[in-house]
Amino acid sequence: PSRAKELCTPEAFAALELILRSGTFASLSAVAVVLSTLTTQPAATVCFAEASFWQALLDTIVAEGTCEDLKRQFAQIAVDAYTFALAAAKTCPDAPQTQLQSLKATMKCPNMSTSVRNTLAAATKM
């Protein structure tokens, strides 16, 4: 976790976004582990809230080429990042609302499983 702070930069999140947008199963699995760790890092809140990155994360959740297990993992990462953003709203007050709107829009995607939809729905009830 102490080394995780080093990844809480716009440059690191830009690289993670590229992997989200074009990653293979192996690279997406690795990114899921990294992002899961970063959801609890205060410095990552702003990075998760960056619109392009946030959309890439949500797109991964609904992408047809992403397996169900990874979709659930990325859905949980989105919920955890959003929850942490709510707690840290003093530093980035508009981020949680913008993230919530995107989450709600993503939930309308027709090719989403019930378990992934339920995971995302948890965030909309906070």
Short mmCIF file of N, CA and C in Angstrom, two decimals:
data_model
loop_
_atom_site.label_atom_id
_atom_site.label_comp_id
_atom_site.label_asym_id
_atom_site.label_seq_id
_atom_site.Cartn_x
_atom_site.Cartn_y
_atom_site.Cartn_z
N PRO A 1 0.79 -1.21 0.00
CA PRO A 1 0.00 0.00 0.00
C PRO A 1 0.83 1.28 0.00
N SER A 2 1.99 1.29 0.68
CA SER A 2 2.78 2.52 0.70
C SER A 2 3.32 2.82 -0.70
N ARG A 3 3.62 1.80 -1.48
CA ARG A 3 4.09 2.00 -2.85
C ARG A 3 2.93 2.37 -3.78
N ALA A 4 1.72 2.09 -3.35
CA ALA A 4 0.56 2.39 -4.19
C ALA A 4 0.44 3.89 -4.44
N LYS A 5 0.88 4.71 -3.50
CA LYS A 5 0.82 6.16 -3.67
C LYS A 5 1.55 6.61 -4.93
N GLU A 6 2.60 5.87 -5.30
CA GLU A 6 3.39 6.23 -6.47
C GLU A 6 2.56 6.12 -7.75
N LEU A 7 1.49 5.35 -7.72
CA LEU A 7 0.64 5.18 -8.90
C LEU A 7 -0.53 6.17 -8.93
N CYS A 8 -0.63 7.01 -7.94
CA CYS A 8 -1.73 7.97 -7.84
C CYS A 8 -1.37 9.27 -8.55
N THR A 9 -1.05 9.14 -9.82
CA THR A 9 -0.70 10.30 -10.63
C THR A 9 -1.51 10.27 -11.92
N PRO A 10 -1.73 11.41 -12.51
CA PRO A 10 -2.45 11.43 -13.79
C PRO A 10 -1.75 10.58 -14.86
N GLU A 11 -0.43 10.57 -14.85
CA GLU A 11 0.32 9.80 -15.84
C GLU A 11 0.10 8.30 -15.66
N ALA A 12 0.13 7.84 -14.43
CA ALA A 12 -0.09 6.41 -14.17
C ALA A 12 -1.52 6.01 -14.54
N PHE A 13 -2.48 6.85 -14.20
CA PHE A 13 -3.87 6.54 -14.54
C PHE A 13 -4.10 6.61 -16.05
N ALA A 14 -3.37 7.46 -16.75
CA ALA A 14 -3.47 7.50 -18.21
C ALA A 14 -2.99 6.17 -18.80
N ALA A 15 -1.91 5.63 -18.25
CA ALA A 15 -1.41 4.33 -18.70
C ALA A 15 -2.41 3.22 -18.38
N LEU A 16 -2.99 3.27 -17.19
CA LEU A 16 -4.00 2.27 -16.80
C LEU A 16 -5.23 2.38 -17.71
N GLU A 17 -5.58 3.59 -18.07
CA GLU A 17 -6.71 3.79 -18.97
C GLU A 17 -6.45 3.15 -20.34
N LEU A 18 -5.24 3.30 -20.84
CA LEU A 18 -4.90 2.67 -22.12
C LEU A 18 -5.06 1.16 -22.05
N ILE A 19 -4.65 0.58 -20.94
CA ILE A 19 -4.79 -0.88 -20.78
C ILE A 19 -6.26 -1.25 -20.68
N LEU A 20 -7.05 -0.45 -19.95
CA LEU A 20 -8.48 -0.72 -19.86
C LEU A 20 -9.13 -0.72 -21.24
N ARG A 21 -8.72 0.20 -22.07
CA ARG A 21 -9.33 0.36 -23.38
C ARG A 21 -8.89 -0.70 -24.39
N SER A 22 -7.72 -1.28 -24.19
CA SER A 22 -7.22 -2.22 -25.20
C SER A 22 -6.64 -3.50 -24.61
N GLY A 23 -6.89 -3.73 -23.35
CA GLY A 23 -6.24 -4.84 -22.66
C GLY A 23 -6.76 -6.22 -22.99
N THR A 24 -5.89 -7.18 -22.78
CA THR A 24 -6.24 -8.59 -22.88
C THR A 24 -6.70 -9.06 -21.51
N PHE A 25 -7.14 -10.30 -21.44
CA PHE A 25 -7.57 -10.84 -20.15
C PHE A 25 -6.47 -10.72 -19.11
N ALA A 26 -5.25 -11.11 -19.47
CA ALA A 26 -4.14 -11.07 -18.51
C ALA A 26 -3.85 -9.65 -18.04
N SER A 27 -3.82 -8.70 -18.98
CA SER A 27 -3.52 -7.32 -18.57
C SER A 27 -4.67 -6.72 -17.78
N LEU A 28 -5.91 -7.03 -18.15
CA LEU A 28 -7.06 -6.52 -17.39
C LEU A 28 -7.09 -7.12 -15.98
N SER A 29 -6.71 -8.38 -15.86
CA SER A 29 -6.65 -9.01 -14.53
C SER A 29 -5.65 -8.29 -13.65
N ALA A 30 -4.49 -7.97 -14.21
CA ALA A 30 -3.46 -7.26 -13.44
C ALA A 30 -3.93 -5.85 -13.08
N VAL A 31 -4.56 -5.16 -14.01
CA VAL A 31 -5.06 -3.81 -13.74
C VAL A 31 -6.14 -3.85 -12.66
N ALA A 32 -6.96 -4.88 -12.66
CA ALA A 32 -7.99 -5.00 -11.62
C ALA A 32 -7.36 -5.08 -10.24
N VAL A 33 -6.29 -5.81 -10.10
CA VAL A 33 -5.59 -5.92 -8.81
C VAL A 33 -5.04 -4.56 -8.40
N VAL A 34 -4.40 -3.88 -9.33
CA VAL A 34 -3.82 -2.56 -9.04
C VAL A 34 -4.91 -1.56 -8.66
N LEU A 35 -5.96 -1.49 -9.47
CA LEU A 35 -7.02 -0.52 -9.19
C LEU A 35 -7.74 -0.82 -7.88
N SER A 36 -7.90 -2.08 -7.57
CA SER A 36 -8.53 -2.44 -6.30
C SER A 36 -7.73 -1.88 -5.13
N THR A 37 -6.43 -1.95 -5.23
CA THR A 37 -5.56 -1.40 -4.19
C THR A 37 -5.67 0.13 -4.14
N LEU A 38 -5.77 0.74 -5.30
CA LEU A 38 -5.78 2.21 -5.36
C LEU A 38 -7.09 2.84 -4.90
N THR A 39 -8.17 2.06 -4.84
CA THR A 39 -9.46 2.65 -4.44
C THR A 39 -9.43 3.24 -3.03
N THR A 40 -8.51 2.79 -2.20
CA THR A 40 -8.44 3.29 -0.83
C THR A 40 -7.36 4.36 -0.63
N GLN A 41 -6.74 4.77 -1.71
CA GLN A 41 -5.69 5.79 -1.62
C GLN A 41 -6.30 7.18 -1.82
N PRO A 42 -6.21 8.04 -0.81
CA PRO A 42 -6.78 9.38 -0.96
C PRO A 42 -6.29 10.12 -2.21
N ALA A 43 -5.04 9.96 -2.54
CA ALA A 43 -4.49 10.66 -3.70
C ALA A 43 -5.07 10.15 -5.02
N ALA A 44 -5.66 8.97 -5.03
CA ALA A 44 -6.22 8.40 -6.26
C ALA A 44 -7.63 8.90 -6.54
N THR A 45 -8.28 9.51 -5.57
CA THR A 45 -9.66 9.95 -5.74
C THR A 45 -9.83 10.85 -6.96
N VAL A 46 -8.97 11.81 -7.10
CA VAL A 46 -9.04 12.74 -8.24
C VAL A 46 -8.77 11.99 -9.54
N CYS A 47 -7.86 11.03 -9.51
CA CYS A 47 -7.53 10.26 -10.72
C CYS A 47 -8.70 9.39 -11.15
N PHE A 48 -9.37 8.74 -10.20
CA PHE A 48 -10.54 7.93 -10.53
C PHE A 48 -11.65 8.81 -11.10
N ALA A 49 -11.76 10.03 -10.60
CA ALA A 49 -12.84 10.93 -11.01
C ALA A 49 -12.60 11.58 -12.37
N GLU A 50 -11.39 11.50 -12.88
CA GLU A 50 -11.11 12.08 -14.20
C GLU A 50 -12.03 11.42 -15.21
N ALA A 51 -12.75 12.23 -15.96
CA ALA A 51 -13.85 11.75 -16.81
C ALA A 51 -13.44 10.65 -17.80
N SER A 52 -12.34 10.82 -18.46
CA SER A 52 -11.92 9.85 -19.46
C SER A 52 -11.58 8.51 -18.82
N PHE A 53 -10.86 8.55 -17.70
CA PHE A 53 -10.52 7.31 -17.00
C PHE A 53 -11.78 6.62 -16.48
N TRP A 54 -12.63 7.40 -15.83
CA TRP A 54 -13.87 6.84 -15.25
C TRP A 54 -14.71 6.16 -16.32
N GLN A 55 -14.80 6.80 -17.48
CA GLN A 55 -15.58 6.20 -18.57
C GLN A 55 -14.92 4.92 -19.08
N ALA A 56 -13.61 4.90 -19.16
CA ALA A 56 -12.90 3.68 -19.59
C ALA A 56 -13.16 2.55 -18.61
N LEU A 57 -13.18 2.86 -17.32
CA LEU A 57 -13.47 1.85 -16.30
C LEU A 57 -14.89 1.31 -16.49
N LEU A 58 -15.85 2.21 -16.67
CA LEU A 58 -17.24 1.78 -16.85
C LEU A 58 -17.43 1.04 -18.17
N ASP A 59 -16.73 1.46 -19.21
CA ASP A 59 -16.82 0.76 -20.50
C ASP A 59 -16.32 -0.67 -20.38
N THR A 60 -15.30 -0.88 -19.56
CA THR A 60 -14.78 -2.23 -19.36
C THR A 60 -15.83 -3.13 -18.73
N ILE A 61 -16.65 -2.55 -17.87
CA ILE A 61 -17.70 -3.31 -17.19
C ILE A 61 -18.74 -3.84 -18.17
N VAL A 62 -19.00 -3.11 -19.22
CA VAL A 62 -20.04 -3.51 -20.17
C VAL A 62 -19.50 -4.03 -21.50
N ALA A 63 -18.19 -4.05 -21.67
CA ALA A 63 -17.61 -4.51 -22.93
C ALA A 63 -17.94 -5.97 -23.19
N GLU A 64 -18.32 -6.27 -24.39
CA GLU A 64 -18.67 -7.64 -24.75
C GLU A 64 -17.49 -8.58 -24.63
N GLY A 65 -16.28 -8.10 -24.83
CA GLY A 65 -15.10 -8.96 -24.77
C GLY A 65 -14.57 -9.21 -23.36
N THR A 66 -15.16 -8.57 -22.36
CA THR A 66 -14.70 -8.74 -20.98
C THR A 66 -15.48 -9.89 -20.34
N CYS A 67 -14.76 -10.82 -19.72
CA CYS A 67 -15.44 -11.96 -19.10
C CYS A 67 -16.23 -11.50 -17.86
N GLU A 68 -17.19 -12.29 -17.49
CA GLU A 68 -18.10 -11.93 -16.39
C GLU A 68 -17.36 -11.69 -15.08
N ASP A 69 -16.36 -12.52 -14.79
CA ASP A 69 -15.61 -12.36 -13.54
C ASP A 69 -14.92 -11.00 -13.49
N LEU A 70 -14.29 -10.60 -14.60
CA LEU A 70 -13.64 -9.30 -14.63
C LEU A 70 -14.65 -8.16 -14.58
N LYS A 71 -15.78 -8.34 -15.22
CA LYS A 71 -16.83 -7.32 -15.14
C LYS A 71 -17.24 -7.08 -13.69
N ARG A 72 -17.40 -8.17 -12.94
CA ARG A 72 -17.76 -8.03 -11.52
C ARG A 72 -16.65 -7.33 -10.73
N GLN A 73 -15.40 -7.70 -11.02
CA GLN A 73 -14.28 -7.07 -10.33
C GLN A 73 -14.23 -5.57 -10.62
N PHE A 74 -14.37 -5.21 -11.88
CA PHE A 74 -14.32 -3.79 -12.23
C PHE A 74 -15.55 -3.04 -11.71
N ALA A 75 -16.69 -3.70 -11.64
CA ALA A 75 -17.87 -3.07 -11.05
C ALA A 75 -17.61 -2.77 -9.57
N GLN A 76 -17.00 -3.71 -8.88
CA GLN A 76 -16.70 -3.49 -7.45
C GLN A 76 -15.67 -2.38 -7.29
N ILE A 77 -14.71 -2.31 -8.19
CA ILE A 77 -13.71 -1.24 -8.14
C ILE A 77 -14.41 0.11 -8.32
N ALA A 78 -15.34 0.19 -9.27
CA ALA A 78 -16.08 1.44 -9.50
C ALA A 78 -16.86 1.83 -8.26
N VAL A 79 -17.53 0.87 -7.63
CA VAL A 79 -18.30 1.15 -6.42
C VAL A 79 -17.37 1.60 -5.29
N ASP A 80 -16.25 0.91 -5.12
CA ASP A 80 -15.30 1.28 -4.06
C ASP A 80 -14.72 2.67 -4.30
N ALA A 81 -14.37 2.97 -5.54
CA ALA A 81 -13.81 4.29 -5.86
C ALA A 81 -14.85 5.38 -5.62
N TYR A 82 -16.09 5.10 -6.01
CA TYR A 82 -17.17 6.07 -5.80
C TYR A 82 -17.42 6.28 -4.30
N THR A 83 -17.44 5.20 -3.55
CA THR A 83 -17.66 5.29 -2.10
C THR A 83 -16.56 6.12 -1.44
N PHE A 84 -15.32 5.88 -1.85
CA PHE A 84 -14.21 6.65 -1.30
C PHE A 84 -14.31 8.11 -1.71
N ALA A 85 -14.78 8.36 -2.94
CA ALA A 85 -14.95 9.74 -3.42
C ALA A 85 -15.99 10.47 -2.59
N LEU A 86 -17.05 9.76 -2.21
CA LEU A 86 -18.07 10.37 -1.35
C LEU A 86 -17.46 10.80 -0.02
N ALA A 87 -16.64 9.94 0.53
CA ALA A 87 -16.02 10.23 1.82
C ALA A 87 -15.02 11.39 1.70
N ALA A 88 -14.41 11.52 0.54
CA ALA A 88 -13.39 12.55 0.34
C ALA A 88 -13.92 13.74 -0.45
N ALA A 89 -15.22 13.92 -0.47
CA ALA A 89 -15.84 14.94 -1.31
C ALA A 89 -15.36 16.36 -1.01
N LYS A 90 -14.76 16.57 0.12
CA LYS A 90 -14.26 17.91 0.44
C LYS A 90 -13.15 18.33 -0.51
N THR A 91 -12.34 17.36 -0.98
CA THR A 91 -11.22 17.70 -1.84
C THR A 91 -11.62 17.78 -3.31
N CYS A 92 -12.70 17.13 -3.68
CA CYS A 92 -13.14 17.11 -5.08
C CYS A 92 -14.67 17.03 -5.07
N PRO A 93 -15.35 18.14 -4.69
CA PRO A 93 -16.79 18.08 -4.42
C PRO A 93 -17.69 17.68 -5.58
N ASP A 94 -17.31 17.96 -6.81
CA ASP A 94 -18.17 17.61 -7.95
C ASP A 94 -17.99 16.18 -8.43
N ALA A 95 -16.87 15.56 -8.08
CA ALA A 95 -16.55 14.23 -8.60
C ALA A 95 -17.62 13.19 -8.28
N PRO A 96 -18.07 13.07 -7.04
CA PRO A 96 -19.05 12.01 -6.76
C PRO A 96 -20.32 12.12 -7.60
N GLN A 97 -20.82 13.32 -7.81
CA GLN A 97 -22.05 13.49 -8.59
C GLN A 97 -21.84 13.10 -10.04
N THR A 98 -20.73 13.51 -10.61
CA THR A 98 -20.41 13.15 -12.00
C THR A 98 -20.24 11.65 -12.14
N GLN A 99 -19.53 11.04 -11.19
CA GLN A 99 -19.33 9.60 -11.22
C GLN A 99 -20.67 8.86 -11.08
N LEU A 100 -21.54 9.35 -10.22
CA LEU A 100 -22.84 8.72 -10.02
C LEU A 100 -23.67 8.76 -11.31
N GLN A 101 -23.67 9.89 -11.98
CA GLN A 101 -24.42 10.00 -13.24
C GLN A 101 -23.92 8.99 -14.26
N SER A 102 -22.61 8.83 -14.34
CA SER A 102 -22.03 7.86 -15.28
C SER A 102 -22.37 6.43 -14.88
N LEU A 103 -22.35 6.16 -13.58
CA LEU A 103 -22.73 4.82 -13.10
C LEU A 103 -24.16 4.49 -13.49
N LYS A 104 -25.05 5.44 -13.28
CA LYS A 104 -26.47 5.21 -13.61
C LYS A 104 -26.65 4.98 -15.11
N ALA A 105 -25.94 5.72 -15.92
CA ALA A 105 -26.04 5.54 -17.37
C ALA A 105 -25.51 4.16 -17.77
N THR A 106 -24.43 3.74 -17.15
CA THR A 106 -23.85 2.42 -17.45
C THR A 106 -24.81 1.30 -17.08
N MET A 107 -25.54 1.48 -16.01
CA MET A 107 -26.47 0.45 -15.56
C MET A 107 -27.59 0.20 -16.57
N LYS A 108 -27.80 1.12 -17.49
CA LYS A 108 -28.86 0.96 -18.50
C LYS A 108 -28.42 0.08 -19.68
N CYS A 109 -27.16 -0.29 -19.73
CA CYS A 109 -26.67 -1.11 -20.83
C CYS A 109 -27.36 -2.47 -20.81
N PRO A 110 -27.87 -2.90 -21.94
CA PRO A 110 -28.65 -4.13 -21.99
C PRO A 110 -27.84 -5.41 -21.80
N ASN A 111 -26.54 -5.40 -22.11
CA ASN A 111 -25.77 -6.64 -22.02
C ASN A 111 -25.10 -6.85 -20.66
N MET A 112 -25.67 -6.26 -19.62
CA MET A 112 -25.10 -6.36 -18.28
C MET A 112 -25.81 -7.45 -17.49
N SER A 113 -25.02 -8.28 -16.82
CA SER A 113 -25.62 -9.34 -16.02
C SER A 113 -26.26 -8.76 -14.76
N THR A 114 -27.13 -9.53 -14.17
CA THR A 114 -27.80 -9.10 -12.94
C THR A 114 -26.81 -8.88 -11.81
N SER A 115 -25.81 -9.76 -11.69
CA SER A 115 -24.86 -9.60 -10.58
C SER A 115 -24.03 -8.33 -10.72
N VAL A 116 -23.63 -7.99 -11.94
CA VAL A 116 -22.87 -6.76 -12.16
C VAL A 116 -23.77 -5.55 -11.93
N ARG A 117 -25.00 -5.61 -12.42
CA ARG A 117 -25.96 -4.51 -12.21
C ARG A 117 -26.21 -4.30 -10.71
N ASN A 118 -26.35 -5.39 -9.96
CA ASN A 118 -26.58 -5.29 -8.51
C ASN A 118 -25.37 -4.67 -7.80
N THR A 119 -24.19 -5.02 -8.26
CA THR A 119 -22.98 -4.43 -7.66
C THR A 119 -22.98 -2.92 -7.86
N LEU A 120 -23.26 -2.48 -9.08
CA LEU A 120 -23.28 -1.04 -9.36
C LEU A 120 -24.44 -0.35 -8.64
N ALA A 121 -25.56 -1.05 -8.51
CA ALA A 121 -26.72 -0.46 -7.85
C ALA A 121 -26.42 -0.10 -6.39
N ALA A 122 -25.52 -0.82 -5.76
CA ALA A 122 -25.16 -0.52 -4.37
C ALA A 122 -24.66 0.91 -4.25
N ALA A 123 -23.91 1.38 -5.24
CA ALA A 123 -23.39 2.74 -5.20
C ALA A 123 -24.48 3.78 -5.37
N THR A 124 -25.50 3.46 -6.14
CA THR A 124 -26.54 4.45 -6.40
C THR A 124 -27.45 4.65 -5.20
N LYS A 125 -27.36 3.78 -4.21
CA LYS A 125 -28.20 3.88 -3.01
C LYS A 125 -27.51 4.57 -1.87
N MET A 126 -26.30 5.08 -2.09
CA MET A 126 -25.55 5.73 -1.00
C MET A 126 -25.96 7.18 -0.86
#
